[in-house]
Each structure stands twice: as structure tokens, then as C-alpha cells.
């Protein structure tokens, strides 16, 4: 489908397995990696944080040249915090994207990995770009998106191999750790070789408790709002019980704005 209709999956989802491709199309110029021979935006089947079948979006980039015996090894890249609004999905990157700087800073590294002979896959994560709330920093949900896009890449392109590495930065660093922990059991047909986790979000409870010492707004206020929004999406927290009236009035902005705007004065 053209435009944003790409991100609206069929109802009901076609029967199938995690990692099945629903549809794909060429990636936008901004989302594409220049070192790839082929860049695709893909909508693929996965599972939400409760285990229900959902559609997740992401990107698949294939190296230039001839694949080695056994196919291109894969790096599944999990992105850092962009927000939880659909407009913040990395696969929606465009010239007008509010999160271009939060997505494209890693392109030189990803292009270097392509040149070294790795296929690169990049999940948007559950609910980011697609229907539903993005479960920000809920590791099991992130892991499912990062694992299943490796399967999707293999079904899209027969030159993609079974060997993969889980990698990511910040929020994605946490996601990469969860994907590495759950990869062997969720996708036993794949061969996980390792994990590269850059500055992963960690010690979340300690950080929540430490945040109570803040008495004035800061850029961390935006991240805190995203975290509360994710937990509220599970039905386990009522934002009105944990936010001041001033913060509660601003809280709906997490559904329309991205991390750079939410963290601004």
C-alpha cells in the first residue's frame, strides 16, 4: 500500500508464523542505507507484549556483491529512543521527520557493517508506526520485534543467512540484550552469535526512585512521560495517579510528538 496505509495491517491478520512478511516496498530515501544494494520497508508478523499476533514495521538492507556460502550474516539493529507516537518510527524517516537526528546518527556505522558483509535489519518495535501503544522499555516486546525481523528478512531475500548478531543503542541497547536472551528459544532455526549493547537502558527501578529527587522539569521529564505512557498502555498504571496536574495536562502530547520535542523546554 502507498503512503501511511502501508502501516495499517489487514484485519484480521493473515494466518501464519512470527516473521512472516505481510508486505514490503522500497524504503524512503532518508530511511535507506546508501551502502546497500537493496533497502526495503517491511510489515511483518510478530507478537505483542501479551503474546497476541500483531504486525510490526521495520527496514531490511542487503549488502552489495555476492552473498557468501550460507548467506549474508545479519545484524539486527535496535534503535534508541525516538518516542512512542507513530510519527517517531524510524522507517517513516523523511526530510520532514521530527526524529531524523535521532535515527540517522548511526547510518555511518550501519553502512560500514554493510560494507563488511552484514545484512542490516532494523525493527521499529511494537506499536511504533503500527496500531497500538509502543511498550517503551518493555524488553520482551522489543525482543520479539528484533528477532522476528531477522526471519522476515530471510523470507524476503533468499541471500540472507541464518547467522545473526543482536545490536542496539540506548533503548535499543536494552532491546538488544533482551533479544539475545530470548533469541535461541524464540527462533531456534537461527544461529545467534553474540550481542553488542551500546549504553543500554538499565536499572530502571533505581532510576525511577532517583527521579523522585527532581523538583523542576528537565529533558528527563520527556523520557519519564514515555515510560509512564508505556506502562499505562498495559493497564497497570493510571497516569492520573502518578503525574501532577501540570504534567497530566501535557501528557497527551506523547501520542503526537517525539522525544526531541517532548524533552524541549
PDB file of C-alpha atoms in Angstrom:
ATOM      1  CA  UNK A   1       0.000   0.000   0.000  1.00  0.00           C
ATOM      2  CA  UNK A   2       1.031   3.587  -0.665  1.00  0.00           C
ATOM      3  CA  UNK A   3       1.655   6.255   1.949  1.00  0.00           C
ATOM      4  CA  UNK A   4       0.714   5.632   5.560  1.00  0.00           C
ATOM      5  CA  UNK A   5      -1.730   2.895   4.544  1.00  0.00           C
ATOM      6  CA  UNK A   6       1.361   0.681   4.484  1.00  0.00           C
ATOM      7  CA  UNK A   7       1.322   0.690   8.310  1.00  0.00           C
ATOM      8  CA  UNK A   8      -2.337  -0.380   8.631  1.00  0.00           C
ATOM      9  CA  UNK A   9      -2.303  -4.197   8.602  1.00  0.00           C
ATOM     10  CA  UNK A  10      -5.160  -6.305   7.232  1.00  0.00           C
ATOM     11  CA  UNK A  11      -7.950  -7.158   9.665  1.00  0.00           C
ATOM     12  CA  UNK A  12      -7.774  -9.916  10.653  1.00  0.00           C
ATOM     13  CA  UNK A  13      -4.094 -10.631  10.156  1.00  0.00           C
ATOM     14  CA  UNK A  14      -3.407 -13.417   7.662  1.00  0.00           C
ATOM     15  CA  UNK A  15      -2.747 -16.752   9.356  1.00  0.00           C
ATOM     16  CA  UNK A  16       0.924 -17.539   9.682  1.00  0.00           C
ATOM     17  CA  UNK A  17       4.029 -17.562  11.834  1.00  0.00           C
ATOM     18  CA  UNK A  18       6.103 -14.906  13.563  1.00  0.00           C
ATOM     19  CA  UNK A  19       8.373 -13.349  10.954  1.00  0.00           C
ATOM     20  CA  UNK A  20       6.010 -13.881   8.014  1.00  0.00           C
ATOM     21  CA  UNK A  21       6.032 -10.922   5.626  1.00  0.00           C
ATOM     22  CA  UNK A  22       2.685  -9.149   5.237  1.00  0.00           C
ATOM     23  CA  UNK A  23       4.025  -6.799   2.551  1.00  0.00           C
ATOM     24  CA  UNK A  24       7.067  -4.725   1.638  1.00  0.00           C
ATOM     25  CA  UNK A  25       8.108  -1.814  -0.568  1.00  0.00           C
ATOM     26  CA  UNK A  26      11.273   0.194  -1.327  1.00  0.00           C
ATOM     27  CA  UNK A  27      12.404   2.259   1.667  1.00  0.00           C
ATOM     28  CA  UNK A  28      12.299   6.062   1.606  1.00  0.00           C
ATOM     29  CA  UNK A  29      15.490   7.832   0.568  1.00  0.00           C
ATOM     30  CA  UNK A  30      16.082   9.036   4.125  1.00  0.00           C
ATOM     31  CA  UNK A  31      15.478   5.628   5.759  1.00  0.00           C
ATOM     32  CA  UNK A  32      17.592   3.747   3.208  1.00  0.00           C
ATOM     33  CA  UNK A  33      21.256   2.934   3.814  1.00  0.00           C
ATOM     34  CA  UNK A  34      23.496   4.155   0.990  1.00  0.00           C
ATOM     35  CA  UNK A  35      25.801   1.140   1.322  1.00  0.00           C
ATOM     36  CA  UNK A  36      23.045  -1.346   0.499  1.00  0.00           C
ATOM     37  CA  UNK A  37      22.167  -2.905  -2.820  1.00  0.00           C
ATOM     38  CA  UNK A  38      18.523  -3.033  -1.748  1.00  0.00           C
ATOM     39  CA  UNK A  39      16.538  -1.277   1.006  1.00  0.00           C
ATOM     40  CA  UNK A  40      13.023  -2.394   1.870  1.00  0.00           C
ATOM     41  CA  UNK A  41      10.418  -1.238   4.347  1.00  0.00           C
ATOM     42  CA  UNK A  42       8.608  -4.313   5.613  1.00  0.00           C
ATOM     43  CA  UNK A  43       5.461  -5.062   7.583  1.00  0.00           C
ATOM     44  CA  UNK A  44       5.823  -8.437   9.264  1.00  0.00           C
ATOM     45  CA  UNK A  45       4.025 -10.688  11.701  1.00  0.00           C
ATOM     46  CA  UNK A  46       5.123 -10.762  15.354  1.00  0.00           C
ATOM     47  CA  UNK A  47       3.554 -10.842  18.830  1.00  0.00           C
ATOM     48  CA  UNK A  48       2.683  -8.073  21.251  1.00  0.00           C
ATOM     49  CA  UNK A  49       3.711  -7.863  24.883  1.00  0.00           C
ATOM     50  CA  UNK A  50       0.765 -10.143  25.791  1.00  0.00           C
ATOM     51  CA  UNK A  51       1.586 -12.696  23.101  1.00  0.00           C
ATOM     52  CA  UNK A  52      -1.158 -11.764  20.621  1.00  0.00           C
ATOM     53  CA  UNK A  53      -0.349 -11.739  16.906  1.00  0.00           C
ATOM     54  CA  UNK A  54       0.346  -8.238  15.564  1.00  0.00           C
ATOM     55  CA  UNK A  55       2.051  -6.503  12.657  1.00  0.00           C
ATOM     56  CA  UNK A  56       5.376  -4.703  13.218  1.00  0.00           C
ATOM     57  CA  UNK A  57       7.202  -2.483  10.736  1.00  0.00           C
ATOM     58  CA  UNK A  58      10.901  -2.170  10.033  1.00  0.00           C
ATOM     59  CA  UNK A  59      13.683  -1.965   7.453  1.00  0.00           C
ATOM     60  CA  UNK A  60      15.799  -4.553   5.646  1.00  0.00           C
ATOM     61  CA  UNK A  61      19.075  -3.623   3.915  1.00  0.00           C
ATOM     62  CA  UNK A  62      21.042  -6.108   1.775  1.00  0.00           C
ATOM     63  CA  UNK A  63      24.806  -5.701   1.108  1.00  0.00           C
ATOM     64  CA  UNK A  64      26.274  -5.185  -2.330  1.00  0.00           C
ATOM     65  CA  UNK A  65      28.009  -8.068  -4.074  1.00  0.00           C
ATOM     66  CA  UNK A  66      27.573 -11.824  -3.916  1.00  0.00           C
ATOM     67  CA  UNK A  67      26.486 -13.449  -0.670  1.00  0.00           C
ATOM     68  CA  UNK A  68      28.920 -15.887   0.948  1.00  0.00           C
ATOM     69  CA  UNK A  69      28.151 -19.578   1.322  1.00  0.00           C
ATOM     70  CA  UNK A  70      25.318 -19.870   3.820  1.00  0.00           C
ATOM     71  CA  UNK A  71      24.023 -16.373   3.040  1.00  0.00           C
ATOM     72  CA  UNK A  72      24.714 -12.913   4.415  1.00  0.00           C
ATOM     73  CA  UNK A  73      25.116 -12.864   8.207  1.00  0.00           C
ATOM     74  CA  UNK A  74      22.646 -10.474   9.825  1.00  0.00           C
ATOM     75  CA  UNK A  75      22.898  -7.663  12.369  1.00  0.00           C
ATOM     76  CA  UNK A  76      19.524  -6.883  13.914  1.00  0.00           C
ATOM     77  CA  UNK A  77      19.823  -3.223  14.967  1.00  0.00           C
ATOM     78  CA  UNK A  78      17.521  -1.916  17.704  1.00  0.00           C
ATOM     79  CA  UNK A  79      17.164   1.873  17.684  1.00  0.00           C
ATOM     80  CA  UNK A  80      17.452   4.329  20.535  1.00  0.00           C
ATOM     81  CA  UNK A  81      14.576   6.316  21.981  1.00  0.00           C
ATOM     82  CA  UNK A  82      12.581   8.242  19.395  1.00  0.00           C
ATOM     83  CA  UNK A  83       9.198   8.442  21.146  1.00  0.00           C
ATOM     84  CA  UNK A  84       6.016   6.381  21.163  1.00  0.00           C
ATOM     85  CA  UNK A  85       3.954   8.348  18.610  1.00  0.00           C
ATOM     86  CA  UNK A  86       3.633   6.680  15.205  1.00  0.00           C
ATOM     87  CA  UNK A  87       5.399   9.602  13.501  1.00  0.00           C
ATOM     88  CA  UNK A  88       8.527   8.684  15.501  1.00  0.00           C
ATOM     89  CA  UNK A  89       9.002   5.290  13.779  1.00  0.00           C
ATOM     90  CA  UNK A  90      12.464   5.146  12.143  1.00  0.00           C
ATOM     91  CA  UNK A  91      11.095   3.504   8.993  1.00  0.00           C
ATOM     92  CA  UNK A  92       8.978   6.639   8.460  1.00  0.00           C
ATOM     93  CA  UNK A  93      12.102   8.802   8.258  1.00  0.00           C
ATOM     94  CA  UNK A  94      11.710  11.638   5.769  1.00  0.00           C
ATOM     95  CA  UNK A  95      13.080  15.101   5.090  1.00  0.00           C
ATOM     96  CA  UNK A  96      10.467  16.486   7.488  1.00  0.00           C
ATOM     97  CA  UNK A  97      10.810  13.797  10.179  1.00  0.00           C
ATOM     98  CA  UNK A  98      10.995  15.174  13.743  1.00  0.00           C
ATOM     99  CA  UNK A  99      13.483  12.427  14.683  1.00  0.00           C
ATOM    100  CA  UNK A 100      15.937  12.469  11.767  1.00  0.00           C
ATOM    101  CA  UNK A 101      18.901  13.268  14.008  1.00  0.00           C
ATOM    102  CA  UNK A 102      17.831  10.555  16.464  1.00  0.00           C
ATOM    103  CA  UNK A 103      17.826   7.946  13.671  1.00  0.00           C
ATOM    104  CA  UNK A 104      20.485   8.910  11.138  1.00  0.00           C
ATOM    105  CA  UNK A 105      23.451   9.362  13.503  1.00  0.00           C
ATOM    106  CA  UNK A 106      24.047   5.607  13.295  1.00  0.00           C
ATOM    107  CA  UNK A 107      23.927   5.355   9.481  1.00  0.00           C
ATOM    108  CA  UNK A 108      27.744   5.578   9.070  1.00  0.00           C
ATOM    109  CA  UNK A 109      28.170   2.588  11.392  1.00  0.00           C
ATOM    110  CA  UNK A 110      25.428   0.590   9.682  1.00  0.00           C
ATOM    111  CA  UNK A 111      26.904   1.369   6.253  1.00  0.00           C
ATOM    112  CA  UNK A 112      30.312   0.177   7.488  1.00  0.00           C
ATOM    113  CA  UNK A 113      28.733  -3.088   8.618  1.00  0.00           C
ATOM    114  CA  UNK A 114      27.070  -3.468   5.226  1.00  0.00           C
ATOM    115  CA  UNK A 115      30.461  -2.997   3.549  1.00  0.00           C
ATOM    116  CA  UNK A 116      31.872  -5.670   5.850  1.00  0.00           C
ATOM    117  CA  UNK A 117      29.258  -8.094   4.535  1.00  0.00           C
ATOM    118  CA  UNK A 118      26.380  -7.989   7.002  1.00  0.00           C
ATOM    119  CA  UNK A 119      22.719  -7.620   6.115  1.00  0.00           C
ATOM    120  CA  UNK A 120      21.152  -4.980   8.389  1.00  0.00           C
ATOM    121  CA  UNK A 121      17.614  -5.266   9.731  1.00  0.00           C
ATOM    122  CA  UNK A 122      16.011  -2.547  11.860  1.00  0.00           C
ATOM    123  CA  UNK A 123      12.738  -3.061  13.689  1.00  0.00           C
ATOM    124  CA  UNK A 124      10.517  -0.112  14.610  1.00  0.00           C
ATOM    125  CA  UNK A 125       9.248  -2.148  17.622  1.00  0.00           C
ATOM    126  CA  UNK A 126       5.673  -2.964  18.574  1.00  0.00           C
ATOM    127  CA  UNK A 127       3.187  -0.110  18.222  1.00  0.00           C
ATOM    128  CA  UNK A 128       5.673   2.375  16.775  1.00  0.00           C
ATOM    129  CA  UNK A 129       4.273   3.266  13.366  1.00  0.00           C
ATOM    130  CA  UNK A 130       1.688   0.488  13.600  1.00  0.00           C
ATOM    131  CA  UNK A 131      -1.560   0.270  15.630  1.00  0.00           C
ATOM    132  CA  UNK A 132      -1.368   0.105  19.419  1.00  0.00           C
ATOM    133  CA  UNK A 133       0.792   1.708  22.099  1.00  0.00           C
ATOM    134  CA  UNK A 134       4.555   1.250  21.866  1.00  0.00           C
ATOM    135  CA  UNK A 135       5.647  -0.540  25.092  1.00  0.00           C
ATOM    136  CA  UNK A 136       8.678   1.674  25.672  1.00  0.00           C
ATOM    137  CA  UNK A 137      11.430  -0.143  27.617  1.00  0.00           C
ATOM    138  CA  UNK A 138       9.403  -3.352  27.983  1.00  0.00           C
ATOM    139  CA  UNK A 139      12.151  -5.710  26.940  1.00  0.00           C
ATOM    140  CA  UNK A 140      10.186  -8.799  25.926  1.00  0.00           C
ATOM    141  CA  UNK A 141       8.150  -6.793  23.404  1.00  0.00           C
ATOM    142  CA  UNK A 142      11.282  -5.170  21.964  1.00  0.00           C
ATOM    143  CA  UNK A 143      12.986  -8.561  21.699  1.00  0.00           C
ATOM    144  CA  UNK A 144      10.167 -10.072  19.665  1.00  0.00           C
ATOM    145  CA  UNK A 145      10.350  -7.281  17.105  1.00  0.00           C
ATOM    146  CA  UNK A 146      14.144  -7.550  16.818  1.00  0.00           C
ATOM    147  CA  UNK A 147      14.137 -11.343  16.429  1.00  0.00           C
ATOM    148  CA  UNK A 148      11.203 -11.676  14.061  1.00  0.00           C
ATOM    149  CA  UNK A 149      12.543  -9.131  11.564  1.00  0.00           C
ATOM    150  CA  UNK A 150      15.536 -11.447  11.003  1.00  0.00           C
ATOM    151  CA  UNK A 151      13.049 -14.132   9.998  1.00  0.00           C
ATOM    152  CA  UNK A 152      11.205 -11.648   7.794  1.00  0.00           C
ATOM    153  CA  UNK A 153      14.433 -10.694   6.009  1.00  0.00           C
ATOM    154  CA  UNK A 154      15.130 -14.342   5.221  1.00  0.00           C
ATOM    155  CA  UNK A 155      11.651 -14.731   3.756  1.00  0.00           C
ATOM    156  CA  UNK A 156      12.078 -11.563   1.697  1.00  0.00           C
ATOM    157  CA  UNK A 157      15.501 -12.387   0.285  1.00  0.00           C
ATOM    158  CA  UNK A 158      16.999 -15.904  -0.049  1.00  0.00           C
ATOM    159  CA  UNK A 159      20.526 -14.453   0.127  1.00  0.00           C
ATOM    160  CA  UNK A 160      20.052 -13.706   3.857  1.00  0.00           C
ATOM    161  CA  UNK A 161      21.576 -16.381   6.095  1.00  0.00           C
ATOM    162  CA  UNK A 162      20.689 -17.888   9.472  1.00  0.00           C
ATOM    163  CA  UNK A 163      23.585 -16.395  11.459  1.00  0.00           C
ATOM    164  CA  UNK A 164      22.824 -13.176  13.326  1.00  0.00           C
ATOM    165  CA  UNK A 165      24.010 -10.737  15.957  1.00  0.00           C
ATOM    166  CA  UNK A 166      21.770  -8.601  18.186  1.00  0.00           C
ATOM    167  CA  UNK A 167      22.905  -4.968  18.493  1.00  0.00           C
ATOM    168  CA  UNK A 168      21.476  -1.644  19.605  1.00  0.00           C
ATOM    169  CA  UNK A 169      21.975   1.658  21.417  1.00  0.00           C
ATOM    170  CA  UNK A 170      20.250   3.195  24.460  1.00  0.00           C
ATOM    171  CA  UNK A 171      16.654   1.917  24.422  1.00  0.00           C
ATOM    172  CA  UNK A 172      17.907  -0.335  21.642  1.00  0.00           C
ATOM    173  CA  UNK A 173      20.834  -1.458  23.794  1.00  0.00           C
ATOM    174  CA  UNK A 174      18.313  -2.792  26.292  1.00  0.00           C
ATOM    175  CA  UNK A 175      16.311  -4.326  23.449  1.00  0.00           C
ATOM    176  CA  UNK A 176      19.444  -5.988  22.078  1.00  0.00           C
ATOM    177  CA  UNK A 177      20.120  -7.669  25.428  1.00  0.00           C
ATOM    178  CA  UNK A 178      16.563  -8.982  25.643  1.00  0.00           C
ATOM    179  CA  UNK A 179      16.674 -10.162  22.017  1.00  0.00           C
ATOM    180  CA  UNK A 180      19.919 -12.031  22.687  1.00  0.00           C
ATOM    181  CA  UNK A 181      18.445 -13.611  25.824  1.00  0.00           C
ATOM    182  CA  UNK A 182      15.258 -14.749  24.081  1.00  0.00           C
ATOM    183  CA  UNK A 183      16.580 -15.381  20.568  1.00  0.00           C
ATOM    184  CA  UNK A 184      17.651 -19.024  20.934  1.00  0.00           C
ATOM    185  CA  UNK A 185      14.283 -20.112  22.358  1.00  0.00           C
ATOM    186  CA  UNK A 186      12.082 -17.912  20.151  1.00  0.00           C
ATOM    187  CA  UNK A 187      13.898 -18.609  16.893  1.00  0.00           C
ATOM    188  CA  UNK A 188      15.859 -21.873  17.247  1.00  0.00           C
ATOM    189  CA  UNK A 189      16.251 -22.063  13.459  1.00  0.00           C
ATOM    190  CA  UNK A 190      18.562 -19.009  13.623  1.00  0.00           C
ATOM    191  CA  UNK A 191      22.140 -19.066  14.942  1.00  0.00           C
ATOM    192  CA  UNK A 192      22.773 -16.238  17.408  1.00  0.00           C
ATOM    193  CA  UNK A 193      26.488 -15.396  17.546  1.00  0.00           C
ATOM    194  CA  UNK A 194      26.542 -12.553  20.052  1.00  0.00           C
ATOM    195  CA  UNK A 195      25.242  -9.200  21.255  1.00  0.00           C
ATOM    196  CA  UNK A 196      26.618  -5.655  21.051  1.00  0.00           C
ATOM    197  CA  UNK A 197      24.758  -3.426  23.507  1.00  0.00           C
ATOM    198  CA  UNK A 198      25.751   0.253  23.495  1.00  0.00           C
ATOM    199  CA  UNK A 199      24.768   2.308  26.577  1.00  0.00           C
ATOM    200  CA  UNK A 200      21.716   0.157  27.349  1.00  0.00           C
ATOM    201  CA  UNK A 201      18.874   1.486  29.456  1.00  0.00           C
ATOM    202  CA  UNK A 202      19.199  -0.421  32.718  1.00  0.00           C
ATOM    203  CA  UNK A 203      18.425  -0.311  36.462  1.00  0.00           C
ATOM    204  CA  UNK A 204      15.017   1.111  35.629  1.00  0.00           C
ATOM    205  CA  UNK A 205      13.626   0.837  39.172  1.00  0.00           C
ATOM    206  CA  UNK A 206      16.688   2.602  40.574  1.00  0.00           C
ATOM    207  CA  UNK A 207      16.229   5.386  38.031  1.00  0.00           C
ATOM    208  CA  UNK A 208      12.523   5.747  38.819  1.00  0.00           C
ATOM    209  CA  UNK A 209      13.332   6.091  42.514  1.00  0.00           C
ATOM    210  CA  UNK A 210      16.170   8.548  41.835  1.00  0.00           C
ATOM    211  CA  UNK A 211      13.870  10.654  39.642  1.00  0.00           C
ATOM    212  CA  UNK A 212      11.799  11.497  42.698  1.00  0.00           C
ATOM    213  CA  UNK A 213      14.588  13.902  43.680  1.00  0.00           C
ATOM    214  CA  UNK A 214      13.847  16.093  40.645  1.00  0.00           C
ATOM    215  CA  UNK A 215      11.660  19.061  41.530  1.00  0.00           C
ATOM    216  CA  UNK A 216      11.883  21.042  38.268  1.00  0.00           C
ATOM    217  CA  UNK A 217      11.374  19.996  34.636  1.00  0.00           C
ATOM    218  CA  UNK A 218      14.336  18.742  32.628  1.00  0.00           C
ATOM    219  CA  UNK A 219      14.888  16.768  29.412  1.00  0.00           C
ATOM    220  CA  UNK A 220      14.381  13.649  31.548  1.00  0.00           C
ATOM    221  CA  UNK A 221      10.759  14.707  32.053  1.00  0.00           C
ATOM    222  CA  UNK A 222      10.017  13.705  28.458  1.00  0.00           C
ATOM    223  CA  UNK A 223      11.574  10.262  28.890  1.00  0.00           C
ATOM    224  CA  UNK A 224       9.659   9.789  32.128  1.00  0.00           C
ATOM    225  CA  UNK A 225       6.418  10.586  30.342  1.00  0.00           C
ATOM    226  CA  UNK A 226       7.197   7.984  27.653  1.00  0.00           C
ATOM    227  CA  UNK A 227       7.870   5.360  30.303  1.00  0.00           C
ATOM    228  CA  UNK A 228       4.616   6.131  32.111  1.00  0.00           C
ATOM    229  CA  UNK A 229       2.771   6.031  28.791  1.00  0.00           C
ATOM    230  CA  UNK A 230       4.141   2.573  28.033  1.00  0.00           C
ATOM    231  CA  UNK A 231       3.148   1.189  31.418  1.00  0.00           C
ATOM    232  CA  UNK A 232      -0.258   2.872  31.184  1.00  0.00           C
ATOM    233  CA  UNK A 233      -0.734   1.087  27.860  1.00  0.00           C
ATOM    234  CA  UNK A 234      -0.585  -2.238  29.720  1.00  0.00           C
ATOM    235  CA  UNK A 235      -3.394  -1.112  32.029  1.00  0.00           C
ATOM    236  CA  UNK A 236      -1.203  -1.416  35.139  1.00  0.00           C
ATOM    237  CA  UNK A 237      -0.827   2.310  35.890  1.00  0.00           C
ATOM    238  CA  UNK A 238      -3.274   5.196  35.788  1.00  0.00           C
ATOM    239  CA  UNK A 239      -1.304   8.320  34.759  1.00  0.00           C
ATOM    240  CA  UNK A 240      -3.548  10.480  36.948  1.00  0.00           C
ATOM    241  CA  UNK A 241      -2.212   8.611  39.993  1.00  0.00           C
ATOM    242  CA  UNK A 242       1.451   9.435  39.311  1.00  0.00           C
ATOM    243  CA  UNK A 243       1.501  12.758  37.439  1.00  0.00           C
ATOM    244  CA  UNK A 244       0.992  16.254  38.827  1.00  0.00           C
ATOM    245  CA  UNK A 245      -1.920  18.202  37.311  1.00  0.00           C
ATOM    246  CA  UNK A 246       0.528  20.282  35.241  1.00  0.00           C
ATOM    247  CA  UNK A 247       2.211  17.159  33.840  1.00  0.00           C
ATOM    248  CA  UNK A 248      -1.113  15.401  33.277  1.00  0.00           C
ATOM    249  CA  UNK A 249      -2.294  18.305  31.120  1.00  0.00           C
ATOM    250  CA  UNK A 250       0.750  17.864  28.846  1.00  0.00           C
ATOM    251  CA  UNK A 251       0.687  14.052  28.899  1.00  0.00           C
ATOM    252  CA  UNK A 252      -1.420  13.517  25.710  1.00  0.00           C
ATOM    253  CA  UNK A 253       1.439  15.049  23.696  1.00  0.00           C
ATOM    254  CA  UNK A 254       3.314  11.722  23.895  1.00  0.00           C
ATOM    255  CA  UNK A 255       0.871  10.421  21.251  1.00  0.00           C
ATOM    256  CA  UNK A 256       1.719  13.170  18.751  1.00  0.00           C
ATOM    257  CA  UNK A 257       5.271  14.378  19.464  1.00  0.00           C
ATOM    258  CA  UNK A 258       8.664  12.667  19.516  1.00  0.00           C
ATOM    259  CA  UNK A 259      11.475  12.584  22.064  1.00  0.00           C
ATOM    260  CA  UNK A 260      13.261  15.765  20.881  1.00  0.00           C
ATOM    261  CA  UNK A 261      10.072  17.829  21.180  1.00  0.00           C
ATOM    262  CA  UNK A 262       8.937  16.196  24.452  1.00  0.00           C
ATOM    263  CA  UNK A 263      12.312  16.955  26.037  1.00  0.00           C
ATOM    264  CA  UNK A 264      12.386  20.605  24.969  1.00  0.00           C
ATOM    265  CA  UNK A 265      11.638  23.472  27.384  1.00  0.00           C
TER     266      UNK A 265
END
